[in-house]
Amino acid sequence: MTLNEIYDRGSESLTSHSERIKFLGWYLHVHRDKPRFTQTDIRNCYDEVNIEKPASLAPWFQEPLRTKAQQLLRDGDGYRLERSVRDHYTKEFGGKQATERQTTSTAKALEVLAAKVLDVSERSFIEEAITCINHRARDAAIVWLVRGDPSSAAEG
């Protein structure tokens, strides 16, 4: 999954730059296999996701370093997330294999199906279901798929 896709799933909870830094650091650890990241790496992620970044990231890196239970660890090679923080984001967003498996199975199958549906209104229901799946709203995806099924309209 791309950074944009995963960011879109969690952007509502990423309200401060410190939270975004931890999230982006997690993404770099888990999805890009980087054992350490730098402020430049995080700045590049801000650009990739097209979100406003602060003039300086340094103060925002300090908050997770100063908490009693350190959330961000620093050494000569850069920064890394403390294990509990990394586990929190993995639980919330899934690891690399989980997000790839979800995208390649359910959402990809629906994308193929949507391409075959000629009726624009019916296809829009499938596209909404794909959006719901990508945002981990599986129940909502089922509702969209049932609403888009012409046979359910005759019954309901």
Coordinates of N, CA, C and O in Angstrom, one line a residue:
M1 N 0.8 -1.2 0.0 CA 0.0 0.0 0.0 C 0.9 1.2 0.0 O 1.9 1.3 0.6
T2 N 0.4 2.3 -0.7 CA 1.2 3.5 -0.7 C 1.0 4.3 0.6 O 0.1 4.1 1.3
L3 N 1.9 5.2 0.8 CA 1.8 6.1 1.9 C 0.5 6.9 1.9 O -0.1 7.0 2.9
N4 N 0.2 7.4 0.7 CA -1.1 8.2 0.6 C -2.3 7.3 1.0 O -3.2 7.8 1.7
E5 N -2.4 6.1 0.6 CA -3.5 5.3 0.9 C -3.6 5.0 2.4 O -4.7 5.1 3.0
I6 N -2.5 4.7 3.1 CA -2.5 4.5 4.5 C -2.8 5.8 5.3 O -3.5 5.8 6.3
Y7 N -2.2 6.9 4.8 CA -2.4 8.1 5.5 C -3.9 8.5 5.5 O -4.4 9.0 6.4
D8 N -4.5 8.3 4.3 CA -5.9 8.6 4.2 C -6.8 7.9 5.2 O -7.8 8.4 5.7
R9 N -6.4 6.7 5.5 CA -7.1 5.8 6.5 C -7.0 6.4 7.9 O -7.9 6.1 8.7
G10 N -6.0 7.1 8.2 CA -5.8 7.5 9.6 C -5.7 9.0 9.8 O -5.4 9.4 10.9
S11 N -5.9 9.8 8.8 CA -5.6 11.2 8.9 C -6.4 11.9 9.9 O -5.9 12.9 10.5
E12 N -7.6 11.5 10.3 CA -8.4 12.2 11.3 C -7.7 12.1 12.7 O -7.9 13.0 13.5
S13 N -7.0 11.0 12.9 CA -6.4 10.9 14.3 C -5.0 11.5 14.3 O -4.4 11.6 15.4
L14 N -4.5 12.0 13.2 CA -3.1 12.5 13.2 C -3.2 14.0 13.2 O -2.9 14.7 12.2
T15 N -3.6 14.6 14.3 CA -3.9 16.0 14.4 C -2.7 16.9 14.7 O -2.7 18.1 14.3
S16 N -1.6 16.4 15.3 CA -0.5 17.2 15.6 C 0.7 16.7 14.8 O 0.7 15.6 14.3
H17 N 1.7 17.6 14.6 CA 2.9 17.2 13.9 C 3.6 16.0 14.6 O 4.2 15.2 13.9
S18 N 3.6 16.0 15.9 CA 4.2 14.9 16.7 C 3.6 13.6 16.3 O 4.3 12.6 16.1
E19 N 2.3 13.6 16.2 CA 1.6 12.3 15.9 C 1.9 11.9 14.4 O 2.1 10.8 14.1
R20 N 1.9 12.9 13.5 CA 2.3 12.6 12.1 C 3.7 12.1 12.0 O 3.9 11.2 11.2
I21 N 4.6 12.7 12.8 CA 6.0 12.2 12.7 C 6.1 10.7 13.2 O 6.7 9.9 12.5
K22 N 5.4 10.4 14.2 CA 5.4 9.0 14.7 C 4.7 8.1 13.6 O 5.3 7.0 13.3
F23 N 3.6 8.5 13.1 CA 3.0 7.7 12.0 C 3.9 7.5 10.8 O 4.0 6.4 10.3
L24 N 4.5 8.6 10.3 CA 5.3 8.6 9.2 C 6.6 7.7 9.5 O 7.1 7.0 8.6
G25 N 7.1 7.8 10.7 CA 8.2 7.0 11.1 C 7.9 5.5 11.1 O 8.6 4.7 10.6
W26 N 6.6 5.2 11.6 CA 6.1 3.8 11.5 C 6.1 3.4 10.1 O 6.5 2.2 9.8
Y27 N 5.5 4.2 9.2 CA 5.4 3.8 7.8 C 6.8 3.5 7.2 O 7.0 2.5 6.5
L28 N 7.8 4.3 7.5 CA 9.1 4.1 7.0 C 9.7 2.8 7.6 O 10.4 2.1 6.9
H29 N 9.5 2.5 8.9 CA 10.0 1.3 9.5 C 9.3 0.1 8.8 O 10.0 -0.8 8.4
V30 N 8.0 0.1 8.8 CA 7.3 -1.1 8.4 C 7.1 -1.3 6.9 O 7.3 -2.4 6.4
H31 N 6.8 -0.2 6.2 CA 6.5 -0.4 4.8 C 7.7 -0.1 3.8 O 7.7 -0.5 2.7
R32 N 8.7 0.6 4.3 CA 9.9 0.8 3.5 C 11.1 0.2 4.1 O 12.2 0.4 3.6
D33 N 10.9 -0.6 5.2 CA 12.0 -1.4 5.8 C 13.2 -0.5 6.2 O 14.4 -1.0 6.1
K34 N 13.0 0.7 6.7 CA 14.1 1.5 7.2 C 14.2 1.3 8.7 O 13.3 1.6 9.4
P35 N 15.4 0.9 9.1 CA 15.6 0.7 10.5 C 15.7 2.0 11.3 O 15.4 2.1 12.5
R36 N 16.1 3.1 10.6 CA 16.2 4.4 11.2 C 15.6 5.4 10.2 O 15.7 5.2 9.0
F37 N 15.2 6.6 10.7 CA 14.8 7.6 9.8 C 15.3 9.0 10.3 O 15.7 9.1 11.4
T38 N 15.4 9.9 9.4 CA 15.9 11.2 9.7 C 14.8 12.3 9.5 O 13.7 12.0 9.0
Q39 N 15.1 13.5 9.9 CA 14.1 14.6 9.7 C 13.9 14.8 8.2 O 12.7 15.1 7.8
T40 N 14.9 14.6 7.4 CA 14.7 14.7 6.0 C 13.8 13.7 5.4 O 12.9 14.0 4.6
D41 N 13.9 12.5 5.9 CA 13.0 11.4 5.5 C 11.5 11.8 5.8 O 10.6 11.6 5.0
I42 N 11.3 12.3 7.0 CA 9.9 12.7 7.4 C 9.5 13.9 6.6 O 8.3 13.9 6.1
R43 N 10.4 14.9 6.3 CA 10.0 16.0 5.5 C 9.6 15.5 4.1 O 8.6 16.0 3.5
N44 N 10.3 14.5 3.5 CA 10.0 14.0 2.2 C 8.6 13.3 2.2 O 7.8 13.3 1.3
C45 N 8.3 12.6 3.4 CA 6.9 12.0 3.5 C 5.8 13.1 3.5 O 4.8 12.9 2.9
Y46 N 6.1 14.2 4.2 CA 5.1 15.3 4.2 C 4.8 15.7 2.8 O 3.7 15.9 2.4
D47 N 5.9 15.8 2.0 CA 5.8 16.2 0.6 C 5.0 15.2 -0.2 O 4.2 15.5 -1.0
E48 N 5.3 13.9 0.0 CA 4.7 12.8 -0.7 C 3.2 12.8 -0.5 O 2.4 12.5 -1.4
V49 N 2.8 13.1 0.8 CA 1.3 13.0 1.1 C 0.7 14.3 0.8 O -0.6 14.5 0.9
N50 N 1.4 15.4 0.5 CA 0.9 16.7 0.2 C 0.2 17.3 1.4 O -0.9 17.8 1.2
I51 N 0.9 17.3 2.5 CA 0.3 18.0 3.7 C 1.3 19.1 4.1 O 2.5 18.9 3.9
E52 N 0.7 20.1 4.7 CA 1.6 21.2 5.2 C 2.5 20.7 6.3 O 2.1 20.1 7.2
K53 N 3.8 21.1 6.1 CA 4.8 20.8 7.1 C 5.2 22.1 7.9 O 5.1 23.1 7.3
P54 N 5.6 21.9 9.1 CA 6.1 23.1 9.8 C 7.4 23.6 9.2 O 8.1 22.9 8.6
A55 N 7.7 24.9 9.5 CA 9.0 25.4 9.0 C 10.2 24.6 9.5 O 11.1 24.4 8.7
S56 N 10.1 24.2 10.7 CA 11.1 23.3 11.3 C 10.5 22.1 12.0 O 9.6 22.3 12.8
L57 N 11.0 20.9 11.7 CA 10.5 19.7 12.3 C 11.1 19.5 13.7 O 10.6 18.8 14.5
A58 N 12.3 20.1 13.9 CA 13.1 19.8 15.1 C 12.2 19.9 16.4 O 12.3 19.0 17.2
P59 N 11.5 21.0 16.6 CA 10.7 21.1 17.9 C 9.7 20.0 18.0 O 9.4 19.5 19.1
W60 N 9.1 19.5 16.9 CA 8.1 18.5 16.9 C 8.7 17.1 17.2 O 8.0 16.2 17.7
F61 N 10.0 16.9 16.9 CA 10.7 15.7 17.2 C 11.0 15.6 18.7 O 11.2 14.6 19.3
Q62 N 11.1 16.8 19.4 CA 11.5 16.8 20.8 C 10.4 16.3 21.7 O 10.7 15.6 22.7
E63 N 9.1 16.5 21.4 CA 8.0 16.1 22.3 C 8.0 14.6 22.5 O 8.0 14.1 23.6
P64 N 8.1 13.7 21.5 CA 8.1 12.3 21.7 C 9.4 11.8 22.3 O 9.5 10.7 22.9
L65 N 10.5 12.6 22.2 CA 11.8 12.3 22.9 C 11.7 12.6 24.4 O 12.4 11.9 25.2
R66 N 10.9 13.6 24.8 CA 10.9 14.0 26.2 C 9.9 13.3 27.1 O 9.9 13.5 28.3
T67 N 8.9 12.6 26.5 CA 7.9 12.0 27.3 C 8.5 11.0 28.3 O 9.6 10.5 28.1
K68 N 7.8 10.8 29.4 CA 8.4 9.9 30.5 C 8.7 8.5 29.9 O 9.7 7.9 30.1
A69 N 7.7 8.0 29.2 CA 7.9 6.7 28.4 C 8.3 7.1 27.0 O 7.4 7.5 26.2
Q70 N 9.6 7.2 26.7 CA 10.0 7.7 25.4 C 9.3 7.0 24.2 O 9.2 5.8 24.2
Q71 N 8.8 7.8 23.3 CA 8.1 7.2 22.1 C 9.0 7.2 20.9 O 8.8 6.5 20.0
L72 N 10.1 8.0 21.0 CA 11.0 8.1 19.9 C 12.4 8.0 20.4 O 12.7 8.6 21.4
L73 N 13.2 7.2 19.8 CA 14.6 6.9 20.3 C 15.5 7.5 19.3 O 15.3 7.4 18.0
R74 N 16.7 8.1 19.7 CA 17.6 8.7 18.8 C 19.0 8.2 19.1 O 19.4 7.9 20.3
D75 N 19.7 7.9 18.0 CA 21.2 7.6 18.1 C 21.9 8.2 17.0 O 21.3 9.0 16.3
G76 N 23.1 7.9 16.8 CA 24.0 8.5 15.7 C 23.5 8.3 14.3 O 23.8 9.0 13.4
D77 N 22.6 7.3 14.1 CA 22.2 6.9 12.8 C 20.8 7.5 12.5 O 20.3 7.4 11.4
G78 N 20.2 8.1 13.4 CA 18.8 8.7 13.2 C 17.9 8.4 14.3 O 18.2 8.2 15.5
Y79 N 16.6 8.3 14.0 CA 15.5 8.1 14.9 C 14.9 6.7 14.6 O 14.9 6.2 13.5
R80 N 14.3 6.2 15.7 CA 13.4 5.0 15.5 C 12.3 5.1 16.6 O 12.5 5.7 17.6
L81 N 11.2 4.4 16.3 CA 10.1 4.4 17.2 C 10.3 3.4 18.3 O 10.9 2.3 18.0
E82 N 9.9 3.7 19.5 CA 9.9 2.7 20.6 C 9.0 1.6 20.2 O 8.0 1.9 19.6
R83 N 9.2 0.4 20.7 CA 8.5 -0.7 20.2 C 7.0 -0.6 20.5 O 6.2 -1.0 19.6
S84 N 6.6 -0.1 21.6 CA 5.1 0.0 21.9 C 4.4 0.9 20.9 O 3.3 0.7 20.6
V85 N 5.1 2.0 20.5 CA 4.5 2.9 19.6 C 4.4 2.3 18.2 O 3.3 2.4 17.5
R86 N 5.4 1.6 17.8 CA 5.4 0.8 16.6 C 4.3 -0.2 16.5 O 3.6 -0.3 15.6
D87 N 4.2 -0.9 17.6 CA 3.1 -1.9 17.7 C 1.7 -1.3 17.7 O 0.8 -1.9 17.1
H88 N 1.6 -0.1 18.3 CA 0.3 0.6 18.3 C -0.2 0.8 16.8 O -1.3 0.6 16.5
Y89 N 0.7 1.4 16.1 CA 0.4 1.7 14.7 C 0.2 0.5 13.8 O -0.7 0.5 12.9
T90 N 1.0 -0.5 14.1 CA 0.8 -1.8 13.3 C -0.5 -2.4 13.7 O -1.2 -2.9 12.8
K91 N -1.0 -2.3 14.9 CA -2.3 -2.8 15.3 C -3.4 -2.0 14.6 O -4.4 -2.6 14.1
E92 N -3.2 -0.7 14.6 CA -4.2 0.2 14.0 C -4.3 0.1 12.5 O -5.4 0.1 11.9
F93 N -3.2 0.0 11.8 CA -3.1 0.1 10.4 C -2.7 -1.2 9.7 O -2.8 -1.3 8.5
G94 N -2.3 -2.2 10.5 CA -1.8 -3.4 9.9 C -0.4 -3.4 9.4 O 0.1 -2.3 9.1
G95 N 0.3 -4.5 9.4 CA 1.7 -4.5 9.0 C 1.7 -4.6 7.5 O 0.7 -4.5 6.8
K96 N 2.9 -4.7 7.0 CA 3.1 -4.6 5.5 C 2.3 -5.7 4.8 O 1.6 -5.5 3.9
Q97 N 2.4 -7.0 5.3 CA 1.7 -8.1 4.7 C 0.2 -7.9 4.8 O -0.5 -8.2 3.9
A98 N -0.3 -7.5 5.9 CA -1.7 -7.3 6.1 C -2.3 -6.3 5.2 O -3.4 -6.5 4.6
T99 N -1.7 -5.2 5.0 CA -2.2 -4.1 4.2 C -2.1 -4.5 2.7 O -3.0 -4.3 1.9
E100 N -1.0 -5.2 2.3 CA -0.9 -5.7 1.0 C -1.9 -6.7 0.7 O -2.5 -6.8 -0.4
R101 N -2.1 -7.7 1.6 CA -3.1 -8.8 1.4 C -4.5 -8.2 1.2 O -5.2 -8.6 0.4
Q102 N -4.8 -7.2 2.1 CA -6.2 -6.6 2.0 C -6.4 -5.9 0.7 O -7.4 -6.1 0.0
T103 N -5.4 -5.2 0.3 CA -5.5 -4.4 -1.0 C -5.5 -5.4 -2.2 O -6.3 -5.2 -3.1
T104 N -4.7 -6.4 -2.2 CA -4.6 -7.2 -3.3 C -5.7 -8.2 -3.4 O -6.0 -8.6 -4.5
S105 N -6.4 -8.5 -2.3 CA -7.5 -9.5 -2.5 C -8.8 -8.8 -2.6 O -9.4 -8.7 -3.8
T106 N -9.4 -8.3 -1.6 CA -10.8 -7.8 -1.6 C -10.9 -6.5 -2.5 O -11.7 -6.5 -3.4
A107 N -10.1 -5.5 -2.2 CA -10.2 -4.2 -3.0 C -9.9 -4.4 -4.4 O -10.5 -3.9 -5.3
K108 N -8.8 -5.2 -4.7 CA -8.4 -5.4 -6.1 C -9.5 -6.2 -6.9 O -9.8 -5.9 -8.0
A109 N -10.1 -7.2 -6.2 CA -11.2 -7.9 -6.8 C -12.3 -7.0 -7.2 O -12.9 -7.1 -8.3
L110 N -12.7 -6.1 -6.2 CA -13.8 -5.2 -6.5 C -13.4 -4.2 -7.6 O -14.3 -3.8 -8.4
E111 N -12.1 -3.8 -7.7 CA -11.7 -2.9 -8.7 C -11.9 -3.6 -10.1 O -12.4 -2.9 -11.1
V112 N -11.6 -4.8 -10.2 CA -11.8 -5.6 -11.4 C -13.3 -5.7 -11.8 O -13.7 -5.4 -12.9
L113 N -14.1 -5.9 -10.8 CA -15.5 -6.0 -10.9 C -16.1 -4.6 -11.4 O -16.9 -4.6 -12.3
A114 N -15.6 -3.6 -10.7 CA -16.1 -2.2 -11.1 C -15.8 -1.9 -12.5 O -16.6 -1.2 -13.2
A115 N -14.7 -2.3 -13.0 CA -14.3 -2.0 -14.4 C -15.2 -2.7 -15.4 O -15.4 -2.3 -16.5
K116 N -15.8 -3.8 -15.0 CA -16.7 -4.6 -15.9 C -18.2 -4.1 -15.9 O -19.0 -4.4 -16.7
V117 N -18.5 -3.3 -14.9 CA -19.9 -2.8 -14.7 C -20.0 -1.5 -15.6 O -19.3 -0.6 -15.4
L118 N -21.0 -1.6 -16.5 CA -21.2 -0.5 -17.4 C -22.0 0.6 -16.9 O -21.8 1.8 -17.1
D119 N -23.0 0.3 -16.1 CA -23.9 1.3 -15.5 C -23.1 2.2 -14.5 O -22.6 1.6 -13.5
V120 N -23.1 3.5 -14.7 CA -22.3 4.4 -13.9 C -22.8 4.4 -12.4 O -22.0 4.4 -11.5
S121 N -24.1 4.4 -12.2 CA -24.6 4.4 -10.9 C -24.3 3.1 -10.1 O -23.9 3.2 -8.9
E122 N -24.4 2.0 -10.8 CA -24.0 0.7 -10.1 C -22.5 0.7 -9.8 O -22.1 0.2 -8.7
R123 N -21.7 1.1 -10.7 CA -20.3 1.1 -10.5 C -19.9 2.0 -9.4 O -19.0 1.7 -8.6
S124 N -20.6 3.1 -9.2 CA -20.3 4.1 -8.1 C -20.5 3.4 -6.7 O -19.7 3.6 -5.8
F125 N -21.5 2.5 -6.6 CA -21.6 1.7 -5.4 C -20.4 0.8 -5.1 O -20.0 0.8 -3.9
I126 N -19.9 0.2 -6.1 CA -18.7 -0.7 -5.9 C -17.5 0.2 -5.6 O -16.7 -0.2 -4.7
E127 N -17.4 1.3 -6.2 CA -16.2 2.2 -5.9 C -16.3 2.7 -4.5 O -15.3 2.9 -3.8
E128 N -17.5 3.0 -4.0 CA -17.7 3.4 -2.6 C -17.3 2.3 -1.6 O -16.7 2.5 -0.6
A129 N -17.7 1.1 -2.0 CA -17.3 -0.1 -1.2 C -15.8 -0.2 -1.1 O -15.3 -0.6 0.0
I130 N -15.1 0.0 -2.2 CA -13.6 -0.1 -2.2 C -13.1 0.9 -1.3 O -12.2 0.7 -0.5
T131 N -13.6 2.2 -1.3 CA -13.2 3.2 -0.4 C -13.4 2.8 1.0 O -12.5 3.0 1.9
C132 N -14.5 2.2 1.3 CA -14.8 1.8 2.7 C -13.8 0.7 3.1 O -13.3 0.7 4.2
I133 N -13.5 -0.3 2.2 CA -12.6 -1.3 2.6 C -11.2 -0.7 2.8 O -10.5 -1.1 3.8
N134 N -10.8 0.2 2.0 CA -9.4 0.8 2.2 C -9.4 1.6 3.5 O -8.3 1.9 4.0
H135 N -10.5 2.0 4.0 CA -10.5 2.8 5.3 C -11.0 1.9 6.5 O -11.4 2.4 7.5
R136 N -10.9 0.6 6.3 CA -11.2 -0.4 7.3 C -12.6 -0.3 7.8 O -12.9 -0.6 9.0
A137 N -13.5 0.1 7.0 CA -15.0 0.2 7.3 C -15.7 -0.9 6.6 O -16.5 -0.7 5.7
R138 N -15.4 -2.2 7.0 CA -15.9 -3.3 6.3 C -17.4 -3.4 6.3 O -18.1 -3.8 5.3
D139 N -18.1 -3.1 7.4 CA -19.5 -3.1 7.5 C -20.1 -2.2 6.5 O -21.1 -2.5 5.8
A140 N -19.6 -1.0 6.4 CA -20.1 0.0 5.5 C -19.9 -0.5 4.0 O -20.7 -0.3 3.2
A141 N -18.8 -1.2 3.8 CA -18.6 -1.7 2.4 C -19.7 -2.7 2.1 O -20.2 -2.7 0.9
I142 N -20.1 -3.5 3.0 CA -21.1 -4.5 2.7 C -22.4 -3.8 2.4 O -23.1 -4.1 1.5
V143 N -22.7 -2.7 3.2 CA -24.0 -1.9 2.9 C -23.9 -1.4 1.5 O -24.9 -1.5 0.7
W144 N -22.8 -0.8 1.1 CA -22.7 -0.2 -0.3 C -22.8 -1.3 -1.3 O -23.5 -1.1 -2.4
L145 N -22.3 -2.5 -1.1 CA -22.4 -3.6 -2.1 C -23.8 -4.1 -2.2 O -24.3 -4.3 -3.3
V146 N -24.5 -4.2 -1.1 CA -25.9 -4.6 -1.1 C -26.8 -3.6 -1.8 O -27.6 -3.9 -2.6
R147 N -26.6 -2.3 -1.5 CA -27.3 -1.2 -2.1 C -27.1 -1.2 -3.6 O -28.0 -0.8 -4.3
G148 N -25.9 -1.6 -4.0 CA -25.6 -1.5 -5.5 C -26.1 -2.8 -6.2 O -26.1 -2.8 -7.4
D149 N -26.6 -3.8 -5.5 CA -27.1 -5.0 -6.1 C -28.5 -4.8 -6.6 O -29.4 -4.6 -5.8
P150 N -28.8 -4.8 -7.9 CA -30.1 -4.5 -8.4 C -31.2 -5.5 -7.8 O -32.3 -5.2 -7.6
S151 N -30.8 -6.8 -7.5 CA -31.7 -7.7 -7.0 C -32.2 -7.4 -5.6 O -33.3 -7.7 -5.2
S152 N -31.3 -6.7 -4.8 CA -31.7 -6.3 -3.5 C -32.8 -5.1 -3.5 O -33.6 -5.0 -2.6
A153 N -32.8 -4.3 -4.6 CA -33.7 -3.3 -4.7 C -35.2 -3.8 -4.8 O -36.1 -3.3 -4.3
A154 N -35.3 -4.9 -5.6 CA -36.6 -5.5 -5.8 C -37.1 -6.1 -4.5 O -38.3 -6.1 -4.2
E155 N -36.2 -6.6 -3.6 CA -36.6 -7.3 -2.4 C -36.9 -6.2 -1.3 O -37.8 -6.5 -0.5
G156 N -36.2 -5.1 -1.3 CA -36.3 -4.2 -0.2 C -37.3 -3.2 -0.3 O -37.9 -2.6 0.5

